[in-house]
Amino acid sequence: MTTTTDYIPGDPALMLTVLRSASAGLGQQALKEKVLSLFCCDEDGTQIVLQDTPALCSRIEYASSQLKMAGLIHIAQDGTLSITPLGEAMLITYPLGIDAGVLCSLPAFRHRLYREHAPASRAIPNAAVNYGFSAGLGAHRLTENPYPADSREHEDWLMGWDEALDQDKREKETLLG
């Protein structure tokens, strides 16, 4: 068995461990112990024993912040994690792991990333996105877009409408599973 101080478990396993820890209501120390107990292997299949390093702690904090940003967990002032209803649904839907691609499928996560990392020259999407999202949730048809077809608002409304349909589809798939 190999011991290493620089190996870090992959994002899907780490995210899933944080999400499961939130479901169990664990604190930061218990979460770290759970991550340290993960069964990890290197590329050759040799088991690796994780070490408690600043890099590992940083990755745990990063995974926690990403899940919080996506609305899947809450982090209390004392560091205790709790899972949201959306987090429970994602835990059921993705039992093998959650990666950045899964998180990016969530509108709240995408919008937060966009707000924080969009180039300064690009304006934040206007209210038409939210209007389209509401229209999609309300089962309005695509042809009910109130904006001129050649406008930015028309495209933003379509984007919001499409996101609502994607979210509704994911929720229905979760209930069927």
Short mmCIF file of N, CA and C in Angstrom, two decimals:
data_model
loop_
_atom_site.label_atom_id
_atom_site.label_comp_id
_atom_site.label_asym_id
_atom_site.label_seq_id
_atom_site.Cartn_x
_atom_site.Cartn_y
_atom_site.Cartn_z
N MET A 1 0.84 -1.17 0.00
CA MET A 1 0.00 0.00 0.00
C MET A 1 0.89 1.24 0.00
N THR A 2 0.59 2.18 -0.85
CA THR A 2 1.37 3.40 -1.00
C THR A 2 0.81 4.49 -0.10
N THR A 3 1.69 5.30 0.44
CA THR A 3 1.27 6.48 1.20
C THR A 3 1.72 7.69 0.42
N THR A 4 0.88 8.67 0.35
CA THR A 4 1.25 9.86 -0.40
C THR A 4 0.70 11.10 0.29
N THR A 5 1.36 12.20 0.06
CA THR A 5 0.87 13.45 0.61
C THR A 5 0.33 14.36 -0.48
N ASP A 6 0.54 13.98 -1.73
CA ASP A 6 0.09 14.85 -2.82
C ASP A 6 -1.07 14.30 -3.62
N TYR A 7 -1.50 13.06 -3.35
CA TYR A 7 -2.63 12.51 -4.08
C TYR A 7 -3.92 13.08 -3.53
N ILE A 8 -4.80 13.46 -4.41
CA ILE A 8 -6.10 14.00 -4.02
C ILE A 8 -7.16 13.21 -4.75
N PRO A 9 -8.21 12.75 -4.09
CA PRO A 9 -9.25 12.00 -4.79
C PRO A 9 -9.90 12.85 -5.86
N GLY A 10 -10.42 12.21 -6.87
CA GLY A 10 -11.05 12.92 -7.97
C GLY A 10 -12.27 13.71 -7.51
N ASP A 11 -12.60 14.72 -8.26
CA ASP A 11 -13.72 15.57 -7.90
C ASP A 11 -15.03 14.82 -7.69
N PRO A 12 -15.41 13.89 -8.57
CA PRO A 12 -16.70 13.20 -8.34
C PRO A 12 -16.76 12.47 -7.00
N ALA A 13 -15.71 11.77 -6.63
CA ALA A 13 -15.69 11.06 -5.35
C ALA A 13 -15.69 12.03 -4.18
N LEU A 14 -14.91 13.08 -4.29
CA LEU A 14 -14.82 14.06 -3.22
C LEU A 14 -16.15 14.79 -3.05
N MET A 15 -16.73 15.24 -4.15
CA MET A 15 -18.02 15.93 -4.09
C MET A 15 -19.09 15.02 -3.48
N LEU A 16 -19.09 13.77 -3.90
CA LEU A 16 -20.07 12.82 -3.39
C LEU A 16 -19.88 12.60 -1.89
N THR A 17 -18.64 12.53 -1.45
CA THR A 17 -18.35 12.35 -0.02
C THR A 17 -18.82 13.55 0.78
N VAL A 18 -18.59 14.75 0.27
CA VAL A 18 -19.05 15.96 0.96
C VAL A 18 -20.58 15.97 1.01
N LEU A 19 -21.22 15.62 -0.10
CA LEU A 19 -22.68 15.63 -0.14
C LEU A 19 -23.26 14.59 0.83
N ARG A 20 -22.67 13.40 0.86
CA ARG A 20 -23.13 12.37 1.81
C ARG A 20 -22.89 12.82 3.25
N SER A 21 -21.80 13.50 3.48
CA SER A 21 -21.50 14.00 4.82
C SER A 21 -22.52 15.05 5.24
N ALA A 22 -22.95 15.87 4.29
CA ALA A 22 -23.98 16.86 4.57
C ALA A 22 -25.30 16.17 4.89
N SER A 23 -25.58 15.09 4.18
CA SER A 23 -26.79 14.32 4.44
C SER A 23 -26.79 13.75 5.86
N ALA A 24 -25.59 13.42 6.36
CA ALA A 24 -25.45 12.88 7.71
C ALA A 24 -25.27 13.98 8.76
N GLY A 25 -25.19 15.25 8.32
CA GLY A 25 -25.05 16.36 9.25
C GLY A 25 -23.69 16.42 9.94
N LEU A 26 -22.65 16.02 9.24
CA LEU A 26 -21.31 15.99 9.82
C LEU A 26 -20.67 17.38 9.87
N GLY A 27 -19.75 17.55 10.80
CA GLY A 27 -18.97 18.77 10.91
C GLY A 27 -17.71 18.65 10.06
N GLN A 28 -16.90 19.70 10.08
CA GLN A 28 -15.70 19.74 9.24
C GLN A 28 -14.68 18.65 9.59
N GLN A 29 -14.46 18.40 10.88
CA GLN A 29 -13.48 17.39 11.27
C GLN A 29 -13.94 16.00 10.85
N ALA A 30 -15.21 15.69 11.07
CA ALA A 30 -15.75 14.39 10.68
C ALA A 30 -15.71 14.22 9.16
N LEU A 31 -15.95 15.31 8.44
CA LEU A 31 -15.87 15.27 6.98
C LEU A 31 -14.44 14.94 6.54
N LYS A 32 -13.46 15.61 7.15
CA LYS A 32 -12.07 15.35 6.78
C LYS A 32 -11.70 13.89 7.07
N GLU A 33 -12.14 13.36 8.20
CA GLU A 33 -11.86 11.96 8.53
C GLU A 33 -12.50 11.02 7.52
N LYS A 34 -13.70 11.38 7.08
CA LYS A 34 -14.38 10.55 6.08
C LYS A 34 -13.61 10.57 4.76
N VAL A 35 -13.13 11.74 4.34
CA VAL A 35 -12.35 11.84 3.11
C VAL A 35 -11.05 11.04 3.25
N LEU A 36 -10.40 11.15 4.40
CA LEU A 36 -9.15 10.43 4.61
C LEU A 36 -9.35 8.92 4.58
N SER A 37 -10.57 8.45 4.84
CA SER A 37 -10.83 7.01 4.84
C SER A 37 -11.25 6.49 3.46
N LEU A 38 -11.31 7.38 2.46
CA LEU A 38 -11.70 6.96 1.12
C LEU A 38 -10.73 5.91 0.58
N PHE A 39 -11.27 4.98 -0.16
CA PHE A 39 -10.45 3.98 -0.83
C PHE A 39 -10.04 4.58 -2.17
N CYS A 40 -8.76 4.92 -2.31
CA CYS A 40 -8.26 5.54 -3.53
C CYS A 40 -7.16 4.68 -4.12
N CYS A 41 -7.11 4.66 -5.42
CA CYS A 41 -6.06 3.92 -6.13
C CYS A 41 -5.38 4.83 -7.13
N ASP A 42 -4.09 4.54 -7.37
CA ASP A 42 -3.39 5.30 -8.39
C ASP A 42 -3.71 4.69 -9.76
N GLU A 43 -3.05 5.19 -10.80
CA GLU A 43 -3.34 4.74 -12.16
C GLU A 43 -3.03 3.26 -12.38
N ASP A 44 -2.14 2.69 -11.55
CA ASP A 44 -1.78 1.28 -11.68
C ASP A 44 -2.66 0.36 -10.83
N GLY A 45 -3.61 0.96 -10.10
CA GLY A 45 -4.49 0.16 -9.26
C GLY A 45 -3.97 -0.09 -7.87
N THR A 46 -2.87 0.54 -7.51
CA THR A 46 -2.30 0.39 -6.18
C THR A 46 -3.05 1.31 -5.22
N GLN A 47 -3.48 0.74 -4.07
CA GLN A 47 -4.22 1.54 -3.10
C GLN A 47 -3.32 2.61 -2.51
N ILE A 48 -3.88 3.79 -2.31
CA ILE A 48 -3.16 4.93 -1.78
C ILE A 48 -3.80 5.34 -0.47
N VAL A 49 -3.00 5.56 0.54
CA VAL A 49 -3.48 6.07 1.82
C VAL A 49 -3.35 7.58 1.77
N LEU A 50 -4.45 8.28 1.95
CA LEU A 50 -4.42 9.74 1.89
C LEU A 50 -3.82 10.31 3.17
N GLN A 51 -3.14 11.42 3.03
CA GLN A 51 -2.53 12.12 4.16
C GLN A 51 -3.26 13.43 4.38
N ASP A 52 -3.34 13.83 5.62
CA ASP A 52 -3.97 15.10 6.00
C ASP A 52 -2.98 16.22 5.68
N THR A 53 -3.18 16.86 4.52
CA THR A 53 -2.29 17.93 4.07
C THR A 53 -3.09 19.20 3.83
N PRO A 54 -2.44 20.34 3.77
CA PRO A 54 -3.14 21.58 3.43
C PRO A 54 -3.81 21.50 2.05
N ALA A 55 -3.18 20.80 1.12
CA ALA A 55 -3.78 20.67 -0.22
C ALA A 55 -5.09 19.90 -0.15
N LEU A 56 -5.12 18.83 0.64
CA LEU A 56 -6.34 18.05 0.77
C LEU A 56 -7.43 18.88 1.45
N CYS A 57 -7.06 19.60 2.50
CA CYS A 57 -8.03 20.46 3.19
C CYS A 57 -8.58 21.53 2.24
N SER A 58 -7.72 22.08 1.41
CA SER A 58 -8.13 23.08 0.44
C SER A 58 -9.13 22.49 -0.56
N ARG A 59 -8.87 21.26 -1.03
CA ARG A 59 -9.79 20.60 -1.97
C ARG A 59 -11.13 20.31 -1.33
N ILE A 60 -11.13 19.92 -0.05
CA ILE A 60 -12.39 19.67 0.66
C ILE A 60 -13.18 20.97 0.76
N GLU A 61 -12.51 22.05 1.13
CA GLU A 61 -13.17 23.36 1.23
C GLU A 61 -13.72 23.79 -0.13
N TYR A 62 -12.95 23.56 -1.19
CA TYR A 62 -13.39 23.93 -2.53
C TYR A 62 -14.63 23.13 -2.92
N ALA A 63 -14.62 21.81 -2.69
CA ALA A 63 -15.77 20.97 -3.02
C ALA A 63 -17.00 21.43 -2.24
N SER A 64 -16.81 21.74 -0.97
CA SER A 64 -17.92 22.22 -0.13
C SER A 64 -18.48 23.53 -0.67
N SER A 65 -17.59 24.45 -1.05
CA SER A 65 -18.06 25.75 -1.55
C SER A 65 -18.81 25.59 -2.88
N GLN A 66 -18.35 24.66 -3.73
CA GLN A 66 -19.03 24.44 -5.01
C GLN A 66 -20.43 23.86 -4.78
N LEU A 67 -20.54 22.91 -3.86
CA LEU A 67 -21.85 22.32 -3.56
C LEU A 67 -22.78 23.35 -2.92
N LYS A 68 -22.22 24.21 -2.10
CA LYS A 68 -23.02 25.28 -1.50
C LYS A 68 -23.50 26.25 -2.57
N MET A 69 -22.60 26.63 -3.47
CA MET A 69 -22.95 27.54 -4.56
C MET A 69 -24.06 26.96 -5.44
N ALA A 70 -24.05 25.65 -5.61
CA ALA A 70 -25.06 24.98 -6.44
C ALA A 70 -26.38 24.82 -5.70
N GLY A 71 -26.39 25.13 -4.40
CA GLY A 71 -27.63 25.00 -3.63
C GLY A 71 -27.90 23.58 -3.15
N LEU A 72 -26.85 22.75 -3.09
CA LEU A 72 -27.03 21.36 -2.68
C LEU A 72 -26.79 21.16 -1.19
N ILE A 73 -26.00 22.05 -0.58
CA ILE A 73 -25.76 21.96 0.86
C ILE A 73 -25.81 23.34 1.50
N HIS A 74 -25.95 23.35 2.82
CA HIS A 74 -25.81 24.55 3.64
C HIS A 74 -24.64 24.29 4.57
N ILE A 75 -23.89 25.33 4.88
CA ILE A 75 -22.80 25.22 5.84
C ILE A 75 -23.09 26.20 6.97
N ALA A 76 -23.30 25.66 8.17
CA ALA A 76 -23.61 26.49 9.33
C ALA A 76 -22.36 27.24 9.79
N GLN A 77 -22.54 28.21 10.67
CA GLN A 77 -21.43 29.00 11.20
C GLN A 77 -20.37 28.12 11.86
N ASP A 78 -20.81 27.03 12.51
CA ASP A 78 -19.86 26.15 13.19
C ASP A 78 -19.23 25.12 12.25
N GLY A 79 -19.56 25.19 10.95
CA GLY A 79 -18.99 24.29 9.96
C GLY A 79 -19.78 23.03 9.71
N THR A 80 -20.88 22.86 10.44
CA THR A 80 -21.71 21.67 10.24
C THR A 80 -22.41 21.76 8.90
N LEU A 81 -22.41 20.65 8.17
CA LEU A 81 -23.04 20.59 6.87
C LEU A 81 -24.45 20.05 6.98
N SER A 82 -25.32 20.56 6.14
CA SER A 82 -26.67 19.98 6.00
C SER A 82 -27.02 19.98 4.52
N ILE A 83 -27.82 19.01 4.15
CA ILE A 83 -28.17 18.84 2.73
C ILE A 83 -29.52 19.50 2.45
N THR A 84 -29.67 20.03 1.26
CA THR A 84 -30.93 20.63 0.84
C THR A 84 -31.77 19.57 0.11
N PRO A 85 -33.05 19.85 -0.12
CA PRO A 85 -33.86 18.90 -0.90
C PRO A 85 -33.27 18.65 -2.29
N LEU A 86 -32.74 19.69 -2.92
CA LEU A 86 -32.10 19.51 -4.22
C LEU A 86 -30.86 18.63 -4.08
N GLY A 87 -30.13 18.79 -3.01
CA GLY A 87 -28.97 17.95 -2.75
C GLY A 87 -29.37 16.49 -2.59
N GLU A 88 -30.46 16.24 -1.89
CA GLU A 88 -30.95 14.86 -1.73
C GLU A 88 -31.31 14.27 -3.09
N ALA A 89 -31.97 15.07 -3.93
CA ALA A 89 -32.34 14.59 -5.27
C ALA A 89 -31.10 14.29 -6.10
N MET A 90 -30.09 15.13 -6.01
CA MET A 90 -28.87 14.90 -6.78
C MET A 90 -28.12 13.67 -6.26
N LEU A 91 -28.18 13.44 -4.96
CA LEU A 91 -27.54 12.26 -4.37
C LEU A 91 -28.17 10.99 -4.91
N ILE A 92 -29.47 11.01 -5.10
CA ILE A 92 -30.18 9.86 -5.65
C ILE A 92 -29.89 9.71 -7.15
N THR A 93 -29.87 10.84 -7.85
CA THR A 93 -29.69 10.83 -9.30
C THR A 93 -28.27 10.46 -9.71
N TYR A 94 -27.28 10.88 -8.94
CA TYR A 94 -25.88 10.65 -9.29
C TYR A 94 -25.17 9.88 -8.16
N PRO A 95 -25.50 8.62 -7.96
CA PRO A 95 -24.92 7.86 -6.84
C PRO A 95 -23.43 7.54 -7.00
N LEU A 96 -22.88 7.69 -8.20
CA LEU A 96 -21.47 7.36 -8.41
C LEU A 96 -20.55 8.57 -8.32
N GLY A 97 -21.12 9.75 -8.20
CA GLY A 97 -20.28 10.93 -8.07
C GLY A 97 -20.87 12.14 -8.75
N ILE A 98 -20.43 13.29 -8.31
CA ILE A 98 -20.90 14.55 -8.85
C ILE A 98 -19.67 15.35 -9.27
N ASP A 99 -19.65 15.78 -10.52
CA ASP A 99 -18.51 16.55 -11.00
C ASP A 99 -18.98 17.93 -11.45
N ALA A 100 -18.05 18.69 -11.99
CA ALA A 100 -18.37 20.05 -12.43
C ALA A 100 -19.44 20.06 -13.51
N GLY A 101 -19.46 19.04 -14.36
CA GLY A 101 -20.48 18.97 -15.41
C GLY A 101 -21.88 18.86 -14.83
N VAL A 102 -22.02 18.07 -13.78
CA VAL A 102 -23.32 17.93 -13.11
C VAL A 102 -23.70 19.26 -12.46
N LEU A 103 -22.75 19.88 -11.78
CA LEU A 103 -23.04 21.16 -11.13
C LEU A 103 -23.43 22.22 -12.15
N CYS A 104 -22.78 22.21 -13.30
CA CYS A 104 -23.08 23.21 -14.34
C CYS A 104 -24.45 22.99 -14.97
N SER A 105 -25.06 21.84 -14.73
CA SER A 105 -26.40 21.63 -15.24
C SER A 105 -27.44 22.35 -14.39
N LEU A 106 -27.03 22.88 -13.25
CA LEU A 106 -27.94 23.59 -12.35
C LEU A 106 -27.90 25.09 -12.63
N PRO A 107 -29.05 25.70 -12.94
CA PRO A 107 -29.06 27.13 -13.29
C PRO A 107 -28.45 28.03 -12.22
N ALA A 108 -28.70 27.78 -10.95
CA ALA A 108 -28.17 28.64 -9.89
C ALA A 108 -26.64 28.63 -9.91
N PHE A 109 -26.06 27.47 -10.13
CA PHE A 109 -24.61 27.35 -10.16
C PHE A 109 -24.04 28.09 -11.37
N ARG A 110 -24.65 27.87 -12.54
CA ARG A 110 -24.17 28.53 -13.75
C ARG A 110 -24.23 30.05 -13.62
N HIS A 111 -25.35 30.56 -13.11
CA HIS A 111 -25.51 32.01 -12.99
C HIS A 111 -24.50 32.59 -12.01
N ARG A 112 -24.24 31.88 -10.92
CA ARG A 112 -23.26 32.37 -9.94
C ARG A 112 -21.87 32.39 -10.56
N LEU A 113 -21.52 31.33 -11.28
CA LEU A 113 -20.22 31.30 -11.95
C LEU A 113 -20.12 32.45 -12.95
N TYR A 114 -21.20 32.66 -13.67
CA TYR A 114 -21.21 33.72 -14.68
C TYR A 114 -21.00 35.08 -14.02
N ARG A 115 -21.72 35.31 -12.93
CA ARG A 115 -21.58 36.60 -12.24
C ARG A 115 -20.17 36.81 -11.72
N GLU A 116 -19.56 35.74 -11.20
CA GLU A 116 -18.25 35.89 -10.58
C GLU A 116 -17.09 35.85 -11.57
N HIS A 117 -17.28 35.20 -12.72
CA HIS A 117 -16.15 34.99 -13.62
C HIS A 117 -16.35 35.51 -15.03
N ALA A 118 -17.45 36.18 -15.30
CA ALA A 118 -17.69 36.70 -16.65
C ALA A 118 -16.71 37.84 -16.93
N PRO A 119 -16.28 37.96 -18.17
CA PRO A 119 -15.41 39.10 -18.51
C PRO A 119 -16.14 40.41 -18.23
N ALA A 120 -15.39 41.40 -17.83
CA ALA A 120 -15.99 42.69 -17.48
C ALA A 120 -16.74 43.31 -18.65
N SER A 121 -16.33 42.97 -19.87
CA SER A 121 -16.96 43.55 -21.06
C SER A 121 -18.32 42.93 -21.36
N ARG A 122 -18.63 41.79 -20.74
CA ARG A 122 -19.89 41.09 -21.00
C ARG A 122 -20.87 41.42 -19.89
N ALA A 123 -22.01 41.93 -20.26
CA ALA A 123 -23.03 42.28 -19.28
C ALA A 123 -23.69 41.02 -18.73
N ILE A 124 -24.13 41.08 -17.50
CA ILE A 124 -24.87 39.98 -16.89
C ILE A 124 -26.21 39.87 -17.60
N PRO A 125 -26.70 38.64 -17.88
CA PRO A 125 -27.97 38.50 -18.58
C PRO A 125 -29.08 39.30 -17.90
N ASN A 126 -29.94 39.84 -18.73
CA ASN A 126 -30.99 40.71 -18.21
C ASN A 126 -32.16 39.93 -17.62
N ALA A 127 -33.17 40.63 -17.20
CA ALA A 127 -34.32 40.03 -16.55
C ALA A 127 -35.10 39.11 -17.48
N ALA A 128 -34.86 39.18 -18.76
CA ALA A 128 -35.57 38.32 -19.71
C ALA A 128 -35.29 36.85 -19.44
N VAL A 129 -34.11 36.53 -18.93
CA VAL A 129 -33.79 35.15 -18.59
C VAL A 129 -34.75 34.65 -17.52
N ASN A 130 -34.92 35.43 -16.47
CA ASN A 130 -35.83 35.04 -15.39
C ASN A 130 -37.27 34.96 -15.88
N TYR A 131 -37.65 35.88 -16.75
CA TYR A 131 -39.00 35.88 -17.30
C TYR A 131 -39.23 34.61 -18.12
N GLY A 132 -38.23 34.24 -18.93
CA GLY A 132 -38.32 33.02 -19.72
C GLY A 132 -38.34 31.78 -18.85
N PHE A 133 -37.55 31.79 -17.78
CA PHE A 133 -37.53 30.66 -16.85
C PHE A 133 -38.91 30.48 -16.22
N SER A 134 -39.50 31.58 -15.79
CA SER A 134 -40.85 31.51 -15.21
C SER A 134 -41.87 31.02 -16.23
N ALA A 135 -41.71 31.47 -17.47
CA ALA A 135 -42.62 31.02 -18.53
C ALA A 135 -42.48 29.53 -18.77
N GLY A 136 -41.25 29.03 -18.76
CA GLY A 136 -41.02 27.61 -18.94
C GLY A 136 -41.61 26.78 -17.82
N LEU A 137 -41.46 27.26 -16.59
CA LEU A 137 -42.05 26.56 -15.45
C LEU A 137 -43.57 26.58 -15.52
N GLY A 138 -44.09 27.66 -16.08
CA GLY A 138 -45.55 27.80 -16.20
C GLY A 138 -46.11 27.12 -17.43
N ALA A 139 -45.31 26.31 -18.10
CA ALA A 139 -45.72 25.54 -19.28
C ALA A 139 -46.18 26.42 -20.44
N HIS A 140 -45.61 27.62 -20.53
CA HIS A 140 -45.89 28.47 -21.69
C HIS A 140 -45.15 27.91 -22.90
N ARG A 141 -45.71 28.19 -24.06
CA ARG A 141 -45.09 27.68 -25.29
C ARG A 141 -43.97 28.60 -25.75
N LEU A 142 -43.09 28.03 -26.53
CA LEU A 142 -41.95 28.76 -27.07
C LEU A 142 -42.40 29.98 -27.88
N THR A 143 -43.52 29.87 -28.53
CA THR A 143 -44.02 30.96 -29.37
C THR A 143 -44.55 32.14 -28.56
N GLU A 144 -44.59 32.00 -27.24
CA GLU A 144 -45.09 33.08 -26.38
C GLU A 144 -43.99 34.06 -25.96
N ASN A 145 -42.81 33.93 -26.55
CA ASN A 145 -41.71 34.85 -26.26
C ASN A 145 -42.15 36.25 -26.68
N PRO A 146 -42.20 37.20 -25.73
CA PRO A 146 -42.73 38.53 -26.05
C PRO A 146 -41.73 39.49 -26.70
N TYR A 147 -40.49 39.08 -26.83
CA TYR A 147 -39.45 39.97 -27.34
C TYR A 147 -39.26 39.81 -28.85
N PRO A 148 -38.84 40.88 -29.53
CA PRO A 148 -38.57 40.78 -30.97
C PRO A 148 -37.50 39.71 -31.25
N ALA A 149 -37.70 38.95 -32.32
CA ALA A 149 -36.84 37.81 -32.64
C ALA A 149 -35.37 38.19 -32.84
N ASP A 150 -35.08 39.41 -33.19
CA ASP A 150 -33.70 39.80 -33.44
C ASP A 150 -33.06 40.53 -32.26
N SER A 151 -33.64 40.37 -31.06
CA SER A 151 -33.12 41.09 -29.90
C SER A 151 -32.39 40.16 -28.93
N ARG A 152 -31.53 40.74 -28.14
CA ARG A 152 -30.81 39.99 -27.10
C ARG A 152 -31.80 39.43 -26.08
N GLU A 153 -32.82 40.20 -25.75
CA GLU A 153 -33.83 39.75 -24.79
C GLU A 153 -34.55 38.50 -25.27
N HIS A 154 -34.77 38.40 -26.58
CA HIS A 154 -35.42 37.22 -27.15
C HIS A 154 -34.57 35.98 -26.86
N GLU A 155 -33.27 36.08 -27.10
CA GLU A 155 -32.35 34.96 -26.84
C GLU A 155 -32.28 34.64 -25.34
N ASP A 156 -32.25 35.68 -24.50
CA ASP A 156 -32.20 35.46 -23.05
C ASP A 156 -33.47 34.77 -22.56
N TRP A 157 -34.61 35.19 -23.09
CA TRP A 157 -35.89 34.56 -22.72
C TRP A 157 -35.86 33.09 -23.11
N LEU A 158 -35.37 32.78 -24.32
CA LEU A 158 -35.26 31.39 -24.77
C LEU A 158 -34.34 30.57 -23.86
N MET A 159 -33.24 31.18 -23.44
CA MET A 159 -32.30 30.49 -22.56
C MET A 159 -32.98 30.16 -21.23
N GLY A 160 -33.69 31.10 -20.66
CA GLY A 160 -34.40 30.86 -19.40
C GLY A 160 -35.49 29.82 -19.55
N TRP A 161 -36.23 29.89 -20.66
CA TRP A 161 -37.31 28.94 -20.92
C TRP A 161 -36.75 27.53 -21.05
N ASP A 162 -35.65 27.40 -21.77
CA ASP A 162 -35.00 26.10 -21.96
C ASP A 162 -34.47 25.55 -20.64
N GLU A 163 -33.89 26.40 -19.80
CA GLU A 163 -33.39 25.95 -18.50
C GLU A 163 -34.53 25.41 -17.63
N ALA A 164 -35.68 26.06 -17.69
CA ALA A 164 -36.83 25.60 -16.91
C ALA A 164 -37.27 24.22 -17.36
N LEU A 165 -37.28 23.98 -18.67
CA LEU A 165 -37.67 22.67 -19.17
C LEU A 165 -36.66 21.61 -18.76
N ASP A 166 -35.36 21.95 -18.81
CA ASP A 166 -34.32 21.02 -18.38
C ASP A 166 -34.47 20.68 -16.90
N GLN A 167 -34.74 21.68 -16.09
CA GLN A 167 -34.90 21.45 -14.66
C GLN A 167 -36.11 20.58 -14.39
N ASP A 168 -37.22 20.86 -15.07
CA ASP A 168 -38.43 20.07 -14.89
C ASP A 168 -38.18 18.62 -15.29
N LYS A 169 -37.45 18.42 -16.38
CA LYS A 169 -37.13 17.05 -16.83
C LYS A 169 -36.29 16.32 -15.79
N ARG A 170 -35.26 17.00 -15.23
CA ARG A 170 -34.41 16.39 -14.21
C ARG A 170 -35.22 16.01 -12.98
N GLU A 171 -36.13 16.88 -12.56
CA GLU A 171 -36.95 16.61 -11.38
C GLU A 171 -37.85 15.41 -11.62
N LYS A 172 -38.43 15.31 -12.81
CA LYS A 172 -39.30 14.17 -13.12
C LYS A 172 -38.49 12.87 -13.16
N GLU A 173 -37.29 12.92 -13.74
CA GLU A 173 -36.43 11.73 -13.79
C GLU A 173 -36.05 11.27 -12.38
N THR A 174 -35.82 12.24 -11.50
CA THR A 174 -35.47 11.92 -10.13
C THR A 174 -36.63 11.22 -9.42
N LEU A 175 -37.85 11.71 -9.65
CA LEU A 175 -39.02 11.10 -9.02
C LEU A 175 -39.31 9.70 -9.54
N LEU A 176 -38.99 9.45 -10.84
CA LEU A 176 -39.24 8.14 -11.43
C LEU A 176 -38.21 7.12 -10.95
N GLY A 177 -36.99 7.59 -10.64
CA GLY A 177 -35.88 6.70 -10.27
C GLY A 177 -36.03 6.14 -8.93
#
